[in-house]
Amino acid sequence: MLWGGMGLFDASQTVFVMRSEGMHHNWPQLFITILFSWVPWALATPVVMQLGRKYPPTRLRQVSPWAVHISFAAVINLISSAWRAGMDVALNPWANPNGPGSFRSLWVNGVNNGLLVTIIFYASILAIAFVLDSREKIAQQQAKTARLNEELSKAQLEALRNQFEPHFLFNALNAVSALVRENRNDDAVNMIAGLSDLLRRVLQESGRQRVPLHEELDLLDKYLAIQKVRFSDRLRVDSSVPAELLQAEVPSLILQPMVENALKHGIAKRPQGGEIRISASRLNGHLKLTMFNDGPQLSNAWQSNDSGVGLSILVARLRGLYGDQFEFSLSNADSGGVLASVSLPYAATDDKED
């Protein structure tokens, strides 16, 4: 396509300029001769590009690549000159009354006159091929790097999830042990049954980093059912989530560590127990999940002492999933108690796995 365009431009320019200057030639034959004189270069270009890949001319200290390219450039010059000489003999485009001349003389003149042009064209093809190959290699490398970064990110997120699940399990088993020590054996059995059901659900969802909010709330209900066995009437839960947000995409197991933190550092420290209120809202393209408990407020050194492993892993997962596009806060509420909130970029889900 490129050589065809160059040939068309060269032939048109030559014919029109010469005619405008009042010259007299065989114009159709001249147009055809100039147009088709580019055919050898069109055929040679793929071979030159292939040789450029096989024998890169960037290896300046090696003789063999240069010898290959110089030899093939000489071959192209000989063939293209012979091709042009043959067309001149056959068509006599210049309308020479004595004939165009012998094939040999035209060929020799073409070889001598075309030496510099051959070097320029050959070097240009090599340069273009080098640029195109470099761009392709860069694009492939960028795609490979992006793929490796994505795989690394998934591996890190999965490692954090795997780190979280044993932490959750150990805490649940400690709660069972506490019930046994209190001789609440029936409650301990019920808690183990609920824990078994919850773990089965967690394992079923282990392949997904993000789930619809309604699935996360269902899983949280199972967790709270276990905790209600432990706390009995001391634990009250109120959930306020609009129906239009139930399909919002959230990280799996995002609510459980927030509830666990509220239970461990809030409700469990009050003999009369307390209340946990869960809410969700959407504002400015973000989903905000809020959890309030009316237990004791945070100490001044809570960031170093009271934040807990679960919340630390949660924040690390959020950073891996959303970068800097999330906010997590844990603070004392103005009216007493503790308020935990997470703000995430809002996205609806079709219940498809990641």
mmCIF file of C-alpha atoms in Angstrom:
data_model
loop_
_atom_site.group_PDB
_atom_site.id
_atom_site.type_symbol
_atom_site.label_atom_id
_atom_site.label_comp_id
_atom_site.label_asym_id
_atom_site.label_seq_id
_atom_site.Cartn_x
_atom_site.Cartn_y
_atom_site.Cartn_z
ATOM 1 C CA MET A 1 0.000 0.000 0.000
ATOM 2 C CA LEU A 2 2.795 2.439 0.913
ATOM 3 C CA TRP A 3 4.836 1.681 -2.190
ATOM 4 C CA GLY A 4 1.707 1.885 -4.358
ATOM 5 C CA GLY A 5 1.000 5.359 -3.000
ATOM 6 C CA MET A 6 4.568 6.456 -3.589
ATOM 7 C CA GLY A 7 4.502 5.076 -7.123
ATOM 8 C CA LEU A 8 1.216 6.815 -7.902
ATOM 9 C CA PHE A 9 2.512 10.108 -6.528
ATOM 10 C CA ASP A 10 5.834 9.811 -8.379
ATOM 11 C CA ALA A 11 4.188 8.915 -11.695
ATOM 12 C CA SER A 12 1.529 11.624 -11.454
ATOM 13 C CA GLN A 13 3.982 14.325 -10.464
ATOM 14 C CA THR A 14 6.451 13.433 -13.219
ATOM 15 C CA VAL A 15 3.868 13.280 -15.983
ATOM 16 C CA PHE A 16 1.994 16.443 -15.009
ATOM 17 C CA VAL A 17 5.128 18.521 -14.462
ATOM 18 C CA MET A 18 6.694 17.446 -17.761
ATOM 19 C CA ARG A 19 3.489 18.080 -19.680
ATOM 20 C CA SER A 20 3.131 21.527 -18.119
ATOM 21 C CA GLU A 21 6.650 22.351 -19.305
ATOM 22 C CA GLY A 22 5.710 21.418 -22.871
ATOM 23 C CA MET A 23 7.724 18.229 -23.134
ATOM 24 C CA HIS A 24 6.656 15.462 -25.477
ATOM 25 C CA HIS A 25 6.839 11.872 -24.290
ATOM 26 C CA ASN A 26 4.710 8.735 -24.447
ATOM 27 C CA TRP A 27 2.647 9.826 -21.458
ATOM 28 C CA PRO A 28 0.664 6.617 -20.817
ATOM 29 C CA GLN A 29 3.819 4.509 -21.154
ATOM 30 C CA LEU A 30 5.782 6.907 -18.949
ATOM 31 C CA PHE A 31 3.081 6.845 -16.252
ATOM 32 C CA ILE A 32 2.982 3.035 -16.280
ATOM 33 C CA THR A 33 6.789 2.749 -16.251
ATOM 34 C CA ILE A 34 7.243 5.048 -13.258
ATOM 35 C CA LEU A 35 4.289 3.540 -11.389
ATOM 36 C CA PHE A 36 5.437 -0.062 -11.777
ATOM 37 C CA SER A 37 9.120 0.733 -11.193
ATOM 38 C CA TRP A 38 8.314 0.557 -7.468
ATOM 39 C CA VAL A 39 7.197 -3.082 -7.664
ATOM 40 C CA PRO A 40 10.638 -4.561 -6.746
ATOM 41 C CA TRP A 41 10.732 -2.476 -3.581
ATOM 42 C CA ALA A 42 7.188 -3.508 -2.653
ATOM 43 C CA LEU A 43 8.148 -7.173 -3.010
ATOM 44 C CA ALA A 44 11.481 -6.752 -1.225
ATOM 45 C CA THR A 45 10.145 -4.851 1.806
ATOM 46 C CA PRO A 46 8.839 -7.911 3.766
ATOM 47 C CA VAL A 47 12.153 -9.679 3.174
ATOM 48 C CA VAL A 48 14.138 -6.631 4.338
ATOM 49 C CA MET A 49 12.018 -6.396 7.501
ATOM 50 C CA GLN A 50 12.497 -10.095 8.203
ATOM 51 C CA LEU A 51 16.256 -9.779 7.711
ATOM 52 C CA GLY A 52 16.223 -6.781 10.042
ATOM 53 C CA ARG A 53 14.660 -8.940 12.764
ATOM 54 C CA LYS A 54 17.009 -11.859 12.135
ATOM 55 C CA TYR A 55 20.171 -9.772 11.710
ATOM 56 C CA PRO A 56 19.662 -6.578 13.723
ATOM 57 C CA PRO A 57 21.876 -3.814 12.335
ATOM 58 C CA THR A 58 22.202 -2.406 15.861
ATOM 59 C CA ARG A 59 24.949 -4.945 16.520
ATOM 60 C CA LEU A 60 27.640 -2.559 15.352
ATOM 61 C CA ARG A 61 30.614 -4.740 16.248
ATOM 62 C CA GLN A 62 29.404 -7.784 14.335
ATOM 63 C CA VAL A 63 30.341 -8.046 10.668
ATOM 64 C CA SER A 64 27.804 -10.674 9.577
ATOM 65 C CA PRO A 65 24.621 -8.528 9.955
ATOM 66 C CA TRP A 66 26.140 -5.725 7.906
ATOM 67 C CA ALA A 67 27.363 -8.147 5.266
ATOM 68 C CA VAL A 68 23.885 -9.635 4.924
ATOM 69 C CA HIS A 69 22.191 -6.250 4.584
ATOM 70 C CA ILE A 70 24.771 -4.833 2.154
ATOM 71 C CA SER A 71 24.504 -7.939 0.012
ATOM 72 C CA PHE A 72 20.698 -7.885 -0.104
ATOM 73 C CA ALA A 73 20.660 -4.142 -0.798
ATOM 74 C CA ALA A 74 22.960 -4.781 -3.768
ATOM 75 C CA VAL A 75 20.622 -7.534 -4.993
ATOM 76 C CA ILE A 76 17.627 -5.193 -4.760
ATOM 77 C CA ASN A 77 19.521 -2.518 -6.715
ATOM 78 C CA LEU A 78 20.408 -5.018 -9.465
ATOM 79 C CA ILE A 79 16.861 -6.383 -9.708
ATOM 80 C CA SER A 80 15.094 -3.014 -9.605
ATOM 81 C CA SER A 81 17.488 -1.577 -12.197
ATOM 82 C CA ALA A 82 16.937 -4.588 -14.458
ATOM 83 C CA TRP A 83 13.164 -4.263 -14.014
ATOM 84 C CA ARG A 84 13.220 -0.579 -14.950
ATOM 85 C CA ALA A 85 15.564 -1.188 -17.892
ATOM 86 C CA GLY A 86 13.255 -3.914 -19.205
ATOM 87 C CA MET A 87 10.227 -1.602 -19.050
ATOM 88 C CA ASP A 88 12.176 1.184 -20.782
ATOM 89 C CA VAL A 89 13.148 -1.168 -23.609
ATOM 90 C CA ALA A 90 9.615 -2.533 -23.950
ATOM 91 C CA LEU A 91 7.662 0.733 -23.707
ATOM 92 C CA ASN A 92 10.129 3.475 -24.738
ATOM 93 C CA PRO A 93 8.359 5.920 -22.366
ATOM 94 C CA TRP A 94 10.620 8.846 -23.224
ATOM 95 C CA ALA A 95 9.628 8.650 -26.920
ATOM 96 C CA ASN A 96 13.238 8.561 -28.074
ATOM 97 C CA PRO A 97 13.145 8.337 -31.892
ATOM 98 C CA ASN A 98 16.358 6.257 -31.883
ATOM 99 C CA GLY A 99 14.940 3.876 -29.304
ATOM 100 C CA PRO A 100 15.529 3.731 -25.576
ATOM 101 C CA GLY A 101 18.935 2.102 -25.885
ATOM 102 C CA SER A 102 20.217 -1.362 -25.089
ATOM 103 C CA PHE A 103 19.027 -3.245 -22.033
ATOM 104 C CA ARG A 104 22.595 -3.625 -20.761
ATOM 105 C CA SER A 105 23.431 0.079 -20.938
ATOM 106 C CA LEU A 106 20.156 1.022 -19.281
ATOM 107 C CA TRP A 107 20.732 -1.570 -16.580
ATOM 108 C CA VAL A 108 24.295 -0.413 -15.836
ATOM 109 C CA ASN A 109 23.201 3.229 -15.678
ATOM 110 C CA GLY A 110 20.312 2.268 -13.402
ATOM 111 C CA VAL A 111 22.618 0.372 -11.033
ATOM 112 C CA ASN A 112 25.049 3.300 -10.810
ATOM 113 C CA ASN A 113 22.355 5.979 -10.463
ATOM 114 C CA GLY A 114 20.271 3.954 -8.034
ATOM 115 C CA LEU A 115 23.031 3.164 -5.538
ATOM 116 C CA LEU A 116 22.353 6.100 -3.212
ATOM 117 C CA VAL A 117 18.568 5.722 -3.494
ATOM 118 C CA THR A 118 18.871 2.024 -2.652
ATOM 119 C CA ILE A 119 20.885 2.766 0.473
ATOM 120 C CA ILE A 120 18.380 5.397 1.624
ATOM 121 C CA PHE A 121 15.317 3.230 0.985
ATOM 122 C CA TYR A 122 16.888 0.122 2.521
ATOM 123 C CA ALA A 123 17.970 2.023 5.658
ATOM 124 C CA SER A 124 14.508 3.611 5.908
ATOM 125 C CA ILE A 125 12.802 0.204 5.780
ATOM 126 C CA LEU A 126 15.120 -1.118 8.501
ATOM 127 C CA ALA A 127 14.454 1.950 10.658
ATOM 128 C CA ILE A 128 10.677 1.702 10.246
ATOM 129 C CA ALA A 129 10.758 -2.039 10.987
ATOM 130 C CA PHE A 130 12.879 -1.392 14.089
ATOM 131 C CA VAL A 131 10.437 1.266 15.354
ATOM 132 C CA LEU A 132 7.384 -0.931 14.706
ATOM 133 C CA ASP A 133 8.985 -3.950 16.381
ATOM 134 C CA SER A 134 10.085 -1.828 19.334
ATOM 135 C CA ARG A 135 6.560 -0.476 19.792
ATOM 136 C CA GLU A 136 5.131 -3.982 19.602
ATOM 137 C CA LYS A 137 7.667 -5.281 22.128
ATOM 138 C CA ILE A 138 6.923 -2.376 24.461
ATOM 139 C CA ALA A 139 3.183 -3.004 24.153
ATOM 140 C CA GLN A 140 3.669 -6.719 24.834
ATOM 141 C CA GLN A 141 5.911 -5.969 27.789
ATOM 142 C CA GLN A 142 3.386 -3.492 29.195
ATOM 143 C CA ALA A 143 0.584 -6.033 28.767
ATOM 144 C CA LYS A 144 2.734 -8.702 30.439
ATOM 145 C CA THR A 145 3.632 -6.348 33.289
ATOM 146 C CA ALA A 146 -0.016 -5.386 33.774
ATOM 147 C CA ARG A 147 -1.005 -9.057 33.800
ATOM 148 C CA LEU A 148 1.719 -9.904 36.330
ATOM 149 C CA ASN A 149 0.701 -6.938 38.510
ATOM 150 C CA GLU A 150 -2.916 -8.082 38.384
ATOM 151 C CA GLU A 151 -1.924 -11.627 39.322
ATOM 152 C CA LEU A 152 0.288 -10.307 42.120
ATOM 153 C CA SER A 153 -2.524 -8.117 43.401
ATOM 154 C CA LYS A 154 -4.942 -11.054 43.375
ATOM 155 C CA ALA A 155 -2.384 -13.221 45.167
ATOM 156 C CA GLN A 156 -1.859 -10.548 47.821
ATOM 157 C CA LEU A 157 -5.604 -10.123 48.309
ATOM 158 C CA GLU A 158 -6.084 -13.861 48.551
ATOM 159 C CA ALA A 159 -3.257 -14.068 51.091
ATOM 160 C CA LEU A 160 -4.934 -11.372 53.168
ATOM 161 C CA ARG A 161 -8.243 -13.203 52.948
ATOM 162 C CA ASN A 162 -6.589 -16.479 53.960
ATOM 163 C CA GLN A 163 -4.956 -14.644 56.834
ATOM 164 C CA PHE A 164 -8.294 -13.248 57.951
ATOM 165 C CA GLU A 165 -10.305 -16.481 57.892
ATOM 166 C CA PRO A 166 -8.154 -18.326 60.505
ATOM 167 C CA HIS A 167 -8.272 -15.189 62.674
ATOM 168 C CA PHE A 168 -12.061 -15.228 62.522
ATOM 169 C CA LEU A 169 -12.158 -18.974 63.218
ATOM 170 C CA PHE A 170 -9.888 -18.724 66.261
ATOM 171 C CA ASN A 171 -12.042 -15.980 67.755
ATOM 172 C CA ALA A 172 -15.182 -18.049 67.193
ATOM 173 C CA LEU A 173 -13.585 -21.100 68.816
ATOM 174 C CA ASN A 174 -12.522 -18.981 71.783
ATOM 175 C CA ALA A 175 -16.159 -17.942 72.164
ATOM 176 C CA VAL A 176 -17.190 -21.610 72.165
ATOM 177 C CA SER A 177 -14.559 -22.347 74.819
ATOM 178 C CA ALA A 178 -15.928 -19.517 76.957
ATOM 179 C CA LEU A 179 -19.428 -21.025 76.766
ATOM 180 C CA VAL A 180 -18.103 -24.433 77.802
ATOM 181 C CA ARG A 181 -16.256 -22.925 80.775
ATOM 182 C CA GLU A 182 -19.517 -21.291 81.808
ATOM 183 C CA ASN A 183 -21.241 -24.708 81.587
ATOM 184 C CA ARG A 184 -23.509 -23.430 78.828
ATOM 185 C CA ASN A 185 -23.082 -26.637 76.891
ATOM 186 C CA ASP A 186 -26.310 -26.385 74.919
ATOM 187 C CA ASP A 187 -25.352 -22.893 73.788
ATOM 188 C CA ALA A 188 -21.889 -24.157 72.865
ATOM 189 C CA VAL A 189 -23.396 -26.925 70.713
ATOM 190 C CA ASN A 190 -25.727 -24.449 69.000
ATOM 191 C CA MET A 191 -22.815 -22.115 68.403
ATOM 192 C CA ILE A 192 -20.726 -24.902 66.850
ATOM 193 C CA ALA A 193 -23.637 -25.788 64.556
ATOM 194 C CA GLY A 194 -24.003 -22.165 63.520
ATOM 195 C CA LEU A 195 -20.244 -21.871 63.044
ATOM 196 C CA SER A 196 -20.272 -24.933 60.803
ATOM 197 C CA ASP A 197 -23.009 -23.412 58.651
ATOM 198 C CA LEU A 198 -21.146 -20.106 58.479
ATOM 199 C CA LEU A 199 -17.826 -21.706 57.524
ATOM 200 C CA ARG A 200 -19.542 -23.706 54.798
ATOM 201 C CA ARG A 201 -20.899 -20.469 53.379
ATOM 202 C CA VAL A 202 -17.505 -18.761 53.616
ATOM 203 C CA LEU A 203 -15.813 -21.639 51.781
ATOM 204 C CA GLN A 204 -18.440 -21.507 49.030
ATOM 205 C CA GLU A 205 -17.682 -17.821 48.494
ATOM 206 C CA SER A 206 -13.889 -18.146 48.848
ATOM 207 C CA GLY A 207 -13.259 -17.668 45.120
ATOM 208 C CA ARG A 208 -14.683 -14.127 45.074
ATOM 209 C CA GLN A 209 -13.129 -10.949 46.394
ATOM 210 C CA ARG A 210 -16.307 -8.919 45.770
ATOM 211 C CA VAL A 211 -19.941 -9.886 46.350
ATOM 212 C CA PRO A 212 -23.337 -8.138 46.269
ATOM 213 C CA LEU A 213 -24.200 -6.352 49.483
ATOM 214 C CA HIS A 214 -27.232 -8.577 50.074
ATOM 215 C CA GLU A 215 -24.963 -11.655 50.153
ATOM 216 C CA GLU A 216 -22.652 -9.946 52.617
ATOM 217 C CA LEU A 217 -25.631 -9.093 54.822
ATOM 218 C CA ASP A 218 -26.857 -12.705 54.674
ATOM 219 C CA LEU A 219 -23.429 -13.908 55.771
ATOM 220 C CA LEU A 220 -23.396 -11.326 58.546
ATOM 221 C CA ASP A 221 -26.777 -12.572 59.756
ATOM 222 C CA LYS A 222 -25.308 -16.056 60.162
ATOM 223 C CA TYR A 223 -22.391 -14.626 62.111
ATOM 224 C CA LEU A 224 -24.686 -12.579 64.331
ATOM 225 C CA ALA A 225 -26.846 -15.650 64.933
ATOM 226 C CA ILE A 226 -23.750 -17.321 66.400
ATOM 227 C CA GLN A 227 -22.942 -14.295 68.553
ATOM 228 C CA LYS A 228 -26.519 -14.071 69.812
ATOM 229 C CA VAL A 229 -26.065 -17.568 71.233
ATOM 230 C CA ARG A 230 -23.138 -16.194 73.202
ATOM 231 C CA PHE A 231 -24.627 -12.837 74.240
ATOM 232 C CA SER A 232 -28.275 -13.882 74.393
ATOM 233 C CA ASP A 233 -30.507 -10.877 75.160
ATOM 234 C CA ARG A 234 -27.471 -8.661 75.747
ATOM 235 C CA LEU A 235 -27.006 -8.182 71.973
ATOM 236 C CA ARG A 236 -29.428 -6.133 69.908
ATOM 237 C CA VAL A 237 -28.935 -5.544 66.177
ATOM 238 C CA ASP A 238 -30.658 -3.040 63.922
ATOM 239 C CA SER A 239 -29.984 -2.971 60.182
ATOM 240 C CA SER A 240 -31.065 -0.158 57.860
ATOM 241 C CA VAL A 241 -30.065 -0.790 54.242
ATOM 242 C CA PRO A 242 -32.166 0.615 51.354
ATOM 243 C CA ALA A 243 -33.362 -2.013 48.874
ATOM 244 C CA GLU A 244 -31.753 -0.176 45.938
ATOM 245 C CA LEU A 245 -28.314 -0.700 47.496
ATOM 246 C CA LEU A 246 -28.587 -4.462 47.954
ATOM 247 C CA GLN A 247 -26.922 -5.084 44.580
ATOM 248 C CA ALA A 248 -24.007 -2.789 45.365
ATOM 249 C CA GLU A 249 -20.606 -4.445 45.014
ATOM 250 C CA VAL A 250 -18.637 -4.780 48.256
ATOM 251 C CA PRO A 251 -15.557 -6.758 49.310
ATOM 252 C CA SER A 252 -16.475 -10.123 50.766
ATOM 253 C CA LEU A 253 -16.315 -10.320 54.574
ATOM 254 C CA ILE A 254 -16.129 -6.547 54.939
ATOM 255 C CA LEU A 255 -18.805 -6.275 57.644
ATOM 256 C CA GLN A 256 -17.823 -9.215 59.845
ATOM 257 C CA PRO A 257 -14.540 -7.741 61.195
ATOM 258 C CA MET A 258 -16.328 -4.450 61.920
ATOM 259 C CA VAL A 259 -19.021 -6.278 63.888
ATOM 260 C CA GLU A 260 -16.424 -8.427 65.625
ATOM 261 C CA ASN A 261 -14.522 -5.324 66.688
ATOM 262 C CA ALA A 262 -17.753 -3.777 67.999
ATOM 263 C CA LEU A 263 -18.550 -6.915 69.973
ATOM 264 C CA LYS A 264 -15.077 -7.435 71.401
ATOM 265 C CA HIS A 265 -14.267 -3.837 72.334
ATOM 266 C CA GLY A 266 -17.778 -2.542 72.888
ATOM 267 C CA ILE A 267 -20.696 -4.841 73.697
ATOM 268 C CA ALA A 268 -18.664 -7.518 75.534
ATOM 269 C CA LYS A 269 -17.349 -4.929 78.002
ATOM 270 C CA ARG A 270 -20.825 -3.937 79.192
ATOM 271 C CA PRO A 271 -22.680 -6.250 81.589
ATOM 272 C CA GLN A 272 -25.977 -5.113 80.146
ATOM 273 C CA GLY A 273 -24.730 -5.621 76.573
ATOM 274 C CA GLY A 274 -25.660 -3.111 73.923
ATOM 275 C CA GLU A 275 -26.833 -2.398 70.431
ATOM 276 C CA ILE A 276 -25.204 -2.509 67.008
ATOM 277 C CA ARG A 277 -26.704 -0.434 64.227
ATOM 278 C CA ILE A 278 -25.757 -1.119 60.598
ATOM 279 C CA SER A 279 -26.636 1.283 57.791
ATOM 280 C CA ALA A 280 -25.745 1.954 54.157
ATOM 281 C CA SER A 281 -26.094 5.016 51.962
ATOM 282 C CA ARG A 282 -24.991 6.299 48.577
ATOM 283 C CA LEU A 283 -23.511 9.745 48.044
ATOM 284 C CA ASN A 284 -21.474 11.286 45.190
ATOM 285 C CA GLY A 285 -20.785 7.963 43.512
ATOM 286 C CA HIS A 286 -19.654 6.258 46.719
ATOM 287 C CA LEU A 287 -21.219 3.598 48.918
ATOM 288 C CA LYS A 288 -20.914 4.289 52.619
ATOM 289 C CA LEU A 289 -21.284 1.465 55.134
ATOM 290 C CA THR A 290 -21.654 2.560 58.745
ATOM 291 C CA MET A 291 -21.610 0.533 61.935
ATOM 292 C CA PHE A 292 -22.378 2.013 65.348
ATOM 293 C CA ASN A 293 -22.151 0.349 68.746
ATOM 294 C CA ASP A 294 -23.147 1.988 72.029
ATOM 295 C CA GLY A 295 -20.310 0.414 74.003
ATOM 296 C CA PRO A 296 -17.379 2.192 75.677
ATOM 297 C CA GLN A 297 -15.645 4.832 73.623
ATOM 298 C CA LEU A 298 -12.163 4.436 72.204
ATOM 299 C CA SER A 299 -9.144 5.198 74.316
ATOM 300 C CA ASN A 300 -6.631 7.820 73.246
ATOM 301 C CA ALA A 301 -4.188 5.073 72.224
ATOM 302 C CA TRP A 302 -6.717 2.950 70.336
ATOM 303 C CA GLN A 303 -4.779 3.117 67.081
ATOM 304 C CA SER A 304 -1.853 1.244 68.592
ATOM 305 C CA ASN A 305 -3.695 -0.941 71.079
ATOM 306 C CA ASP A 306 -7.302 -1.487 70.115
ATOM 307 C CA SER A 307 -7.570 -1.574 66.352
ATOM 308 C CA GLY A 308 -7.210 -5.345 66.225
ATOM 309 C CA VAL A 309 -5.897 -7.763 63.615
ATOM 310 C CA GLY A 310 -9.231 -8.065 61.813
ATOM 311 C CA LEU A 311 -9.523 -4.352 61.052
ATOM 312 C CA SER A 312 -5.859 -4.141 60.019
ATOM 313 C CA ILE A 313 -6.369 -6.925 57.499
ATOM 314 C CA LEU A 314 -9.604 -5.287 56.334
ATOM 315 C CA VAL A 315 -7.837 -1.979 55.617
ATOM 316 C CA ALA A 316 -5.030 -3.808 53.785
ATOM 317 C CA ARG A 317 -7.590 -5.625 51.593
ATOM 318 C CA LEU A 318 -9.408 -2.377 50.847
ATOM 319 C CA ARG A 319 -6.142 -0.752 49.817
ATOM 320 C CA GLY A 320 -5.372 -3.680 47.538
ATOM 321 C CA LEU A 321 -8.827 -3.546 45.934
ATOM 322 C CA TYR A 322 -9.338 0.208 45.663
ATOM 323 C CA GLY A 323 -5.948 1.886 46.057
ATOM 324 C CA ASP A 324 -6.568 5.374 47.425
ATOM 325 C CA GLN A 325 -10.242 5.413 46.409
ATOM 326 C CA PHE A 326 -11.615 4.306 49.763
ATOM 327 C CA GLU A 327 -11.939 5.708 53.266
ATOM 328 C CA PHE A 328 -12.056 3.827 56.548
ATOM 329 C CA SER A 329 -12.634 5.526 59.878
ATOM 330 C CA LEU A 330 -13.098 4.405 63.448
ATOM 331 C CA SER A 331 -14.024 7.155 65.887
ATOM 332 C CA ASN A 332 -16.004 8.032 68.975
ATOM 333 C CA ALA A 333 -19.592 9.056 68.256
ATOM 334 C CA ASP A 334 -20.727 12.455 69.571
ATOM 335 C CA SER A 335 -23.606 10.890 71.491
ATOM 336 C CA GLY A 336 -21.436 8.131 72.958
ATOM 337 C CA GLY A 337 -20.359 4.780 71.578
ATOM 338 C CA VAL A 338 -18.110 4.060 68.603
ATOM 339 C CA LEU A 339 -18.722 4.655 64.920
ATOM 340 C CA ALA A 340 -16.951 2.662 62.180
ATOM 341 C CA SER A 341 -17.486 3.531 58.520
ATOM 342 C CA VAL A 342 -16.177 2.530 55.113
ATOM 343 C CA SER A 343 -16.641 4.543 51.924
ATOM 344 C CA LEU A 344 -16.125 2.734 48.601
ATOM 345 C CA PRO A 345 -16.588 3.596 44.910
ATOM 346 C CA TYR A 346 -20.144 2.557 44.082
ATOM 347 C CA ALA A 347 -20.629 -0.210 41.540
ATOM 348 C CA ALA A 348 -23.624 -2.455 40.984
ATOM 349 C CA THR A 349 -23.047 -6.173 40.512
ATOM 350 C CA ASP A 350 -24.847 -8.823 38.489
ATOM 351 C CA ASP A 351 -23.916 -11.523 40.990
ATOM 352 C CA LYS A 352 -21.054 -12.682 38.744
ATOM 353 C CA GLU A 353 -17.875 -14.006 40.167
ATOM 354 C CA ASP A 354 -14.675 -11.959 39.883
#
